Short mmCIF file of C-alpha atoms and ligand atoms in Angstrom, two decimals:
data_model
loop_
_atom_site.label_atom_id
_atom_site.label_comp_id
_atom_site.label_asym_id
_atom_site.label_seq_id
_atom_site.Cartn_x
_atom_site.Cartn_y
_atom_site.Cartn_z
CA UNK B 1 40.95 171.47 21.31
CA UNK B 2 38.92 174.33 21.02
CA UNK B 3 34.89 173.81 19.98
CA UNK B 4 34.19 171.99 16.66
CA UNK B 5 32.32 173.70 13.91
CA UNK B 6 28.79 172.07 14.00
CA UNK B 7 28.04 171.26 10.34
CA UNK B 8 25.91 169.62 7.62
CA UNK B 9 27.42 169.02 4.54
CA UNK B 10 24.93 169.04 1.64
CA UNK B 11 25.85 167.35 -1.43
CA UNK B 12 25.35 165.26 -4.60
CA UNK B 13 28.07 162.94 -4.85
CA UNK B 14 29.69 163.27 -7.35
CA UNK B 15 33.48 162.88 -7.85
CA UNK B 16 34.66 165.91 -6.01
CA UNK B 17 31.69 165.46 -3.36
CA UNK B 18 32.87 162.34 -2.12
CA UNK B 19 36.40 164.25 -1.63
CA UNK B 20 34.45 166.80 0.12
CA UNK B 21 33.29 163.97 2.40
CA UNK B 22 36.01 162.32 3.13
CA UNK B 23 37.64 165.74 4.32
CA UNK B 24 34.52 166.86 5.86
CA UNK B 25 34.70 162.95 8.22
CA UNK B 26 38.49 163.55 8.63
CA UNK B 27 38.59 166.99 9.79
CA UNK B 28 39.20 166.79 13.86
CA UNK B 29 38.16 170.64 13.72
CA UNK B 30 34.62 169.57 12.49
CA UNK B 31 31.57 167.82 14.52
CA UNK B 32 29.80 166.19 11.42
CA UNK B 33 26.12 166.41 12.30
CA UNK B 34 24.54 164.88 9.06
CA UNK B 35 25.33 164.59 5.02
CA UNK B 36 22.49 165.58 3.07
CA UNK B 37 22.28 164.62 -0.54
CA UNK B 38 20.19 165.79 -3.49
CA UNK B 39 20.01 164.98 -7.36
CA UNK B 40 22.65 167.11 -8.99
CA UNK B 41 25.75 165.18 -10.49
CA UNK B 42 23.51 162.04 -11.29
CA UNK B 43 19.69 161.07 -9.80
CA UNK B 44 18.93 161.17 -5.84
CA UNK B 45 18.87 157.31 -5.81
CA UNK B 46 22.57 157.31 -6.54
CA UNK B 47 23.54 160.28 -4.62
CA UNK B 48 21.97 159.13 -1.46
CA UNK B 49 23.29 156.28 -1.78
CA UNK B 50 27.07 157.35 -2.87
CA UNK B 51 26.96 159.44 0.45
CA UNK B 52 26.94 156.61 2.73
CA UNK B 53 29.33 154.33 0.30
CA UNK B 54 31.94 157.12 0.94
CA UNK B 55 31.39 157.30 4.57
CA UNK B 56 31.81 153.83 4.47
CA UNK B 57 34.93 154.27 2.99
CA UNK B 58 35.57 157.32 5.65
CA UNK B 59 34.77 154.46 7.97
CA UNK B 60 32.14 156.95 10.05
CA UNK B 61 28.77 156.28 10.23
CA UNK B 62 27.08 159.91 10.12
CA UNK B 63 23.32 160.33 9.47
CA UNK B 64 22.25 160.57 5.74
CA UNK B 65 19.26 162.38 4.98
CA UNK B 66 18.11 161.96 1.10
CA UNK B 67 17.09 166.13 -0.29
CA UNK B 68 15.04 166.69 -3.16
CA UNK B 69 14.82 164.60 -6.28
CA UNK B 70 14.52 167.78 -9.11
CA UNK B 71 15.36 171.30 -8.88
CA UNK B 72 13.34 173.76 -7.10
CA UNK B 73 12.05 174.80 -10.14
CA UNK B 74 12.49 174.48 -14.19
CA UNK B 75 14.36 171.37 -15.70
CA UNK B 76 16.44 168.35 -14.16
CA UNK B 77 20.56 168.70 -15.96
CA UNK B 78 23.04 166.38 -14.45
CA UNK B 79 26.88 165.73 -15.29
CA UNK B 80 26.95 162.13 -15.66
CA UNK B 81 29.12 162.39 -18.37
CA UNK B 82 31.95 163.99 -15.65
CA UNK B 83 30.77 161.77 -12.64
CA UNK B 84 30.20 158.58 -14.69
CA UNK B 85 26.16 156.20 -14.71
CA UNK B 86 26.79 155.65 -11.00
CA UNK B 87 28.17 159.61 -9.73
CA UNK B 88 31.31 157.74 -8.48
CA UNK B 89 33.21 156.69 -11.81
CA UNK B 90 32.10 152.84 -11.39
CA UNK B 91 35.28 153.08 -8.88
CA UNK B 92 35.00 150.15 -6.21
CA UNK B 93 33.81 152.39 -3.16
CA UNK B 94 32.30 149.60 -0.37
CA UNK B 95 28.87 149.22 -0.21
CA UNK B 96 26.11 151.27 2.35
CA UNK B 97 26.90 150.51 6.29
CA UNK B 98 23.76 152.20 6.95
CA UNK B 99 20.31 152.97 6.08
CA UNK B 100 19.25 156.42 4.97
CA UNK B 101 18.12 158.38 8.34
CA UNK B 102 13.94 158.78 8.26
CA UNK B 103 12.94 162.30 7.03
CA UNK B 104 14.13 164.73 4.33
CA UNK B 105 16.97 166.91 4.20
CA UNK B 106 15.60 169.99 4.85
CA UNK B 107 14.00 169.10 8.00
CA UNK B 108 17.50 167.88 8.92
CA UNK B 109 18.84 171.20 8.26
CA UNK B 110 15.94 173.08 9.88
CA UNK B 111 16.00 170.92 13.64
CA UNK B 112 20.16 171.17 13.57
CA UNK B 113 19.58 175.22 13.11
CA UNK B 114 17.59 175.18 16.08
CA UNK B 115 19.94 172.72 17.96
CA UNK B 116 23.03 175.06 16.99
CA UNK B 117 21.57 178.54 16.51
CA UNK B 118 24.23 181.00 15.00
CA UNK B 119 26.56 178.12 15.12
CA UNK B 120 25.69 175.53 12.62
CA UNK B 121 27.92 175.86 9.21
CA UNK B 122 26.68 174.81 5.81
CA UNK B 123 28.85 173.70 3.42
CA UNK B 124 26.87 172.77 0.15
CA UNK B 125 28.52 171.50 -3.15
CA UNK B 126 25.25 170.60 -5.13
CA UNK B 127 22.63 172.23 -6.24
CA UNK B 128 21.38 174.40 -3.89
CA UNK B 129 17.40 172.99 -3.87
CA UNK B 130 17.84 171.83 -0.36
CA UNK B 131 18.90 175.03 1.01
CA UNK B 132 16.36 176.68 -0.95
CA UNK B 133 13.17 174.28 0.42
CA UNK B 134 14.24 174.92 4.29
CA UNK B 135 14.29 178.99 3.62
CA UNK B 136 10.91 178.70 1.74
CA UNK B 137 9.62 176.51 4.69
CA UNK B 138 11.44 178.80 7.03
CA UNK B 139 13.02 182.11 6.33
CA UNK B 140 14.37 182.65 9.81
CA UNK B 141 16.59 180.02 9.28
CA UNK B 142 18.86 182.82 7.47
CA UNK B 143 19.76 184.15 10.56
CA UNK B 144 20.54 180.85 12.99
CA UNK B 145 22.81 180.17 10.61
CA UNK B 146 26.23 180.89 11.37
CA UNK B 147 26.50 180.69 7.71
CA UNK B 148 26.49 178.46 3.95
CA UNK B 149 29.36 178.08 2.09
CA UNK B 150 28.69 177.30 -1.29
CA UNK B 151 30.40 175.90 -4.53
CA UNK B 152 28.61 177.75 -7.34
CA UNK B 153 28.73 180.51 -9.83
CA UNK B 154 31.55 181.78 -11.80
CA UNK B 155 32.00 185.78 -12.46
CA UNK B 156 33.63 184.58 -16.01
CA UNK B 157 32.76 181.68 -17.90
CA UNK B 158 30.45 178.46 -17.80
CA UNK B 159 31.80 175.02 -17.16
CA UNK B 160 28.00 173.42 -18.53
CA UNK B 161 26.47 176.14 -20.61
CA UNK B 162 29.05 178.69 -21.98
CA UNK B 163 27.24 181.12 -19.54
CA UNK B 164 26.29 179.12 -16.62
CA UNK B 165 28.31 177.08 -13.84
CA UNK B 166 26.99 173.59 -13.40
CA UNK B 167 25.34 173.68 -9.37
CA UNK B 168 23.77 176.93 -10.49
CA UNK B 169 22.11 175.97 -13.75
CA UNK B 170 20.61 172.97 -11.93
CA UNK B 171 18.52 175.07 -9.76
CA UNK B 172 19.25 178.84 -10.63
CA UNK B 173 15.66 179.71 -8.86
CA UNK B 174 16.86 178.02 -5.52
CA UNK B 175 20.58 179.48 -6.00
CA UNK B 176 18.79 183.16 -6.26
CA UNK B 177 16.67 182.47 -3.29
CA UNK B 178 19.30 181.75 -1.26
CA UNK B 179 21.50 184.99 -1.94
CA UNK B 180 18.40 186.92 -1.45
CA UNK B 181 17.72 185.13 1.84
CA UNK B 182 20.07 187.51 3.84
CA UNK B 183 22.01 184.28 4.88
CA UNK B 184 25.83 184.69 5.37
CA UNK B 185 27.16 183.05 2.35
CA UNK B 186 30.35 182.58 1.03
CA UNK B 187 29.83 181.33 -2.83
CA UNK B 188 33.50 179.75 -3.86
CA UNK B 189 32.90 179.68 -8.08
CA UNK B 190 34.74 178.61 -10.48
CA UNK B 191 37.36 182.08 -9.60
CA UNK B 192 38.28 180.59 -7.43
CA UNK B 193 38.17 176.71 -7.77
CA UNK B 194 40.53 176.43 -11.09
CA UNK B 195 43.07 178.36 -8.97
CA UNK B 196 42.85 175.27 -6.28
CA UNK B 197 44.19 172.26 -8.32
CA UNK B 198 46.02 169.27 -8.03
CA UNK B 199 48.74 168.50 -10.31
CA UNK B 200 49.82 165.08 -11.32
CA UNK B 201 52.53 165.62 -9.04
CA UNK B 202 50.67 166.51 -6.02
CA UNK B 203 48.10 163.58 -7.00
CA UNK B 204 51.43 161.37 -7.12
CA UNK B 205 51.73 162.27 -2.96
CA UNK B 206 48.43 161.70 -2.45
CA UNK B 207 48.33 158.21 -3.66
CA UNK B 208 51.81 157.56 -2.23
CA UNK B 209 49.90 158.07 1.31
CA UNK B 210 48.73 154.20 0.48
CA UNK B 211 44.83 153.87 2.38
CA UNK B 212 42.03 153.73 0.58
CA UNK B 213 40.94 156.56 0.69
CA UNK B 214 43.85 158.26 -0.19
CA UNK B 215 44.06 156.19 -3.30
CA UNK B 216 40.60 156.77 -4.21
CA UNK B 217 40.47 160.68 -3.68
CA UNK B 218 43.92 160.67 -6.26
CA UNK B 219 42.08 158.58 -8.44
CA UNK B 220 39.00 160.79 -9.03
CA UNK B 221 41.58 164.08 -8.94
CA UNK B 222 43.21 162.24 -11.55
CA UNK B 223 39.86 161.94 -13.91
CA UNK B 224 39.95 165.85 -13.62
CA UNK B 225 43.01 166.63 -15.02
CA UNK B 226 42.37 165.91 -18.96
CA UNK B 227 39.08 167.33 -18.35
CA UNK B 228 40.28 170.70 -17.03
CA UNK B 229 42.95 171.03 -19.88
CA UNK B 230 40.58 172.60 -22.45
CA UNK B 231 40.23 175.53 -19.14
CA UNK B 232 43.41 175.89 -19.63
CA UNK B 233 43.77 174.80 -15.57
CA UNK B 234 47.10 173.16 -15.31
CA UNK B 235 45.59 170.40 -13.33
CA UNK B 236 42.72 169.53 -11.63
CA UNK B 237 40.37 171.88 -10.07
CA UNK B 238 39.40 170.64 -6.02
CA UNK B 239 36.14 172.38 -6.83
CA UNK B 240 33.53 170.72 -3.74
CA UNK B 241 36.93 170.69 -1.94
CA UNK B 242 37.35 174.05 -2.09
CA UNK B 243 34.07 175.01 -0.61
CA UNK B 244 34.74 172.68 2.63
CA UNK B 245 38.53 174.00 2.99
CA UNK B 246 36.91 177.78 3.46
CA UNK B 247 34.46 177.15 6.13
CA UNK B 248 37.96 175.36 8.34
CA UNK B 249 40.45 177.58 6.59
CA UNK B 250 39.39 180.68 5.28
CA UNK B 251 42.69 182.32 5.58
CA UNK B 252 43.66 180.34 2.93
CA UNK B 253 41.29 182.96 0.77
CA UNK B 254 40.71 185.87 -0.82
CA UNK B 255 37.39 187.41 -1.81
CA UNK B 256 35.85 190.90 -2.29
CA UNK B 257 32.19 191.33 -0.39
CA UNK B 258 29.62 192.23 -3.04
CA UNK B 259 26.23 191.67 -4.46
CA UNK B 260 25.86 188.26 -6.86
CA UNK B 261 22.40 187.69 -8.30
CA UNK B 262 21.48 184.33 -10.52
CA UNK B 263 19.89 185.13 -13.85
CA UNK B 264 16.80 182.73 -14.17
CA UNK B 265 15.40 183.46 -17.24
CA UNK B 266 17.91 184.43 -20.09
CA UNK B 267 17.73 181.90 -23.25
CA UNK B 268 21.67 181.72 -23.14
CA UNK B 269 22.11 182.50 -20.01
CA UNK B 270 20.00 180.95 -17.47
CA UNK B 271 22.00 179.99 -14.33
CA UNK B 272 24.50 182.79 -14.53
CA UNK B 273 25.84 184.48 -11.94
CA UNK B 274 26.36 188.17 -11.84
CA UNK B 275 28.55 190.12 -9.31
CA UNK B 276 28.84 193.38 -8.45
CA UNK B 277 32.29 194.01 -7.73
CA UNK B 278 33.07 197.25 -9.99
CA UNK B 279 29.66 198.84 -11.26
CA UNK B 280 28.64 202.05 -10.47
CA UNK B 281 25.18 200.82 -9.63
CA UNK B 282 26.82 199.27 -6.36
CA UNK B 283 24.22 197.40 -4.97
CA UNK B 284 24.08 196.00 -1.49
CA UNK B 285 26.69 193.22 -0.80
CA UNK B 286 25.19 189.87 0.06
CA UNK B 287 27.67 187.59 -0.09
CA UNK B 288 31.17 187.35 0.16
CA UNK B 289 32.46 186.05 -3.18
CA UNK B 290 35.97 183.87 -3.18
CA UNK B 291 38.41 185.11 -5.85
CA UNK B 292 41.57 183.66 -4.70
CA UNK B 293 43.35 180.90 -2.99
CA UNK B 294 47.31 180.28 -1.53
CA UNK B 295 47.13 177.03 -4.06
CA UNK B 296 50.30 175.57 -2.13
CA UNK B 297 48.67 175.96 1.35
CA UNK B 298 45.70 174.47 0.33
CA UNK B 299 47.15 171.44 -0.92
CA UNK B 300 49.32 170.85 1.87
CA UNK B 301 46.23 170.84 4.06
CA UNK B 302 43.99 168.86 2.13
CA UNK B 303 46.79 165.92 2.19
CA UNK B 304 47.22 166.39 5.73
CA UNK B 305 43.51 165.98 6.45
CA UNK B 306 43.28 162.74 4.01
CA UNK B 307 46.93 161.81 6.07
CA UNK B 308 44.53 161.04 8.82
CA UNK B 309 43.26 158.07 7.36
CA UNK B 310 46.33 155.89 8.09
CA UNK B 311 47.44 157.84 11.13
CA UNK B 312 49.87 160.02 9.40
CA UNK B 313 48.05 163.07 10.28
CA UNK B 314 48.84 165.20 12.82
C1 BDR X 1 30.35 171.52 -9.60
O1 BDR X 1 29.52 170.78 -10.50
C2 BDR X 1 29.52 169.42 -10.16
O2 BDR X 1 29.61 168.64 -11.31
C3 BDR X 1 30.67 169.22 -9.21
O3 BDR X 1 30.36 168.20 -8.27
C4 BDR X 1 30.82 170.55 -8.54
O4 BDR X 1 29.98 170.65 -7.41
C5 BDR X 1 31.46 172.17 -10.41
O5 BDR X 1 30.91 173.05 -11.34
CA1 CA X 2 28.97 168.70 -6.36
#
């Protein structure tokens, strides 16, 4: 096999996290250095925790760094109403195998950068406050990166405030110091996640697959389907999913390279993103922004990386 992508997924499970995970621990094309979790979906307690439950699950035992406990800046929001008290639904995922690894997550993500330079992927489907932290602490970690991949933003319409997307309202200051870091980033909004959604019927094969894990990732799909209807999404939207599925598979995508900025202080629309993909004020590109997605593709690989569970995979 050729060279696995070096990568730390950063995260705040969360529903469609933990699917993100168990992809992320199944994937034979990825070397999983760490998961790093910060409070997003529900507090840091939980989603340090709910990282190593679902690696349990995974059955891998990957280091777990905990991230920061508020945003960067401005107030806490979380989406404990989606992700249920616990982040994980009160589903029975096993218990912690393993202790949380000593230190925080952005020192995690600093030392791998130097251990991988211009190789190291991030893949981050919170909040972006960790991110943010290691390129205040160290802007030159823009360029070791090979490069982020991020679930945030939406060029359209908010899924939390009618203007904002949910991991960019919790920390729009971090999110906008990021996409002026000069990282490579790849942000996969809300465009593009409602295009990359389960039905019932493609949940139906999922669970038919019969592990656990299997059977958990349909049953947290599953809670996204009535959800998504008022969207108008004719199922449910893989939306952390979607963000690890580019950095294996970006074929799979389409996108247009632009500029997207993060407005921080608007009364009704703090946490928005904005893209320049038409204006005439064309400003510099800084990120490549996903718009699309071969829906039937990207199904058919997600179940064969969650396949790999039983040994059904390839
Ligand atoms: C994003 O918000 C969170 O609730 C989900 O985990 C996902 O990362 C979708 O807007
Ligand atoms: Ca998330």
């Amino acid at each position: 096999m050729e060279r696995r992508i070096p990568m730390i997924l950063d995260c705040d499970p969360g529903i469609d996290d933990a699917v993100a995970i168990l992809l992320a621990a199944a994937a034979p094309e990825i070397e999983l250095l760490a998961v790093t979790a910060a409070a997003g979906n529900v507090g840091l307690e939980h989603t340090s925790r709910n990282a190593r439950r679902v690696l349990a699950l995974a059955g891998r035992q990957v280091p777990v760094y905990a991230g920061a406990s508020r945003p960067m800046f401005g107030p806490q929001v979380t989406a404990d109403a989606v992700h249920g008290a616990d982040g994980l639904l009160g589903l029975p995922v096993p218990e912690p195998a393993f202790p949380l690894s000593q230190g925080t997550a952005w020192d995690a993500i600093l030392q791998a950068s130097k251990r991988y330079p211009g190789e190291l992927v991030l893949v981050v489907t919170g909040p972006m406050t960790d991110l943010g932290i290691a390129l205040a602490k160290d802007p030159s970690l823009a360029g070791r990166l090979a490069g982020v991949v991020a679930m945030g933003g939406a060029s359209d319409f908010g899924n939390d405030t009618p203007a904002a997307e949910f991991n960019i309202l919790a920390d729009p200051e971090a999110a906008e110091l990021v996409l002026r870091s000069g990282v490579r980033i790849a942000m996969c909004g809300l465009d593009v996640t409602h295009k990359a959604y389960f039905t019932r019927e493609d949940i139906r094969r999922l669970e038919a697959l019969g592990t656990p894990q299997a059977r958990f990732a349909a049953a947290v799909i599953e809670s996204g389907v009535d959800i998504h209807r008022r969207y108008g999404v004719e199922g449910s939207p893989m939306h952390d999913p979607c963000a690890l599925l580019y950095a294996l598979r970006p074929d799979l995508f389409t996108q247009v390279h632009c500029w997207a900025g993060v407005e921080c202080k608007g009364r009704l629309t703090r946490g928005r993103t904005v893209i320049d993909a038409y204006s005439d004020a064309k400003r510099t590109p800084n990120c490549h922004w996903v718009t699309g997605v071969d829906r039937a593709a990207f199904v058919e690989e997600t179940i064969r990386l969650l396949a790999r569970y039983g040994g059904q995979g390839e």
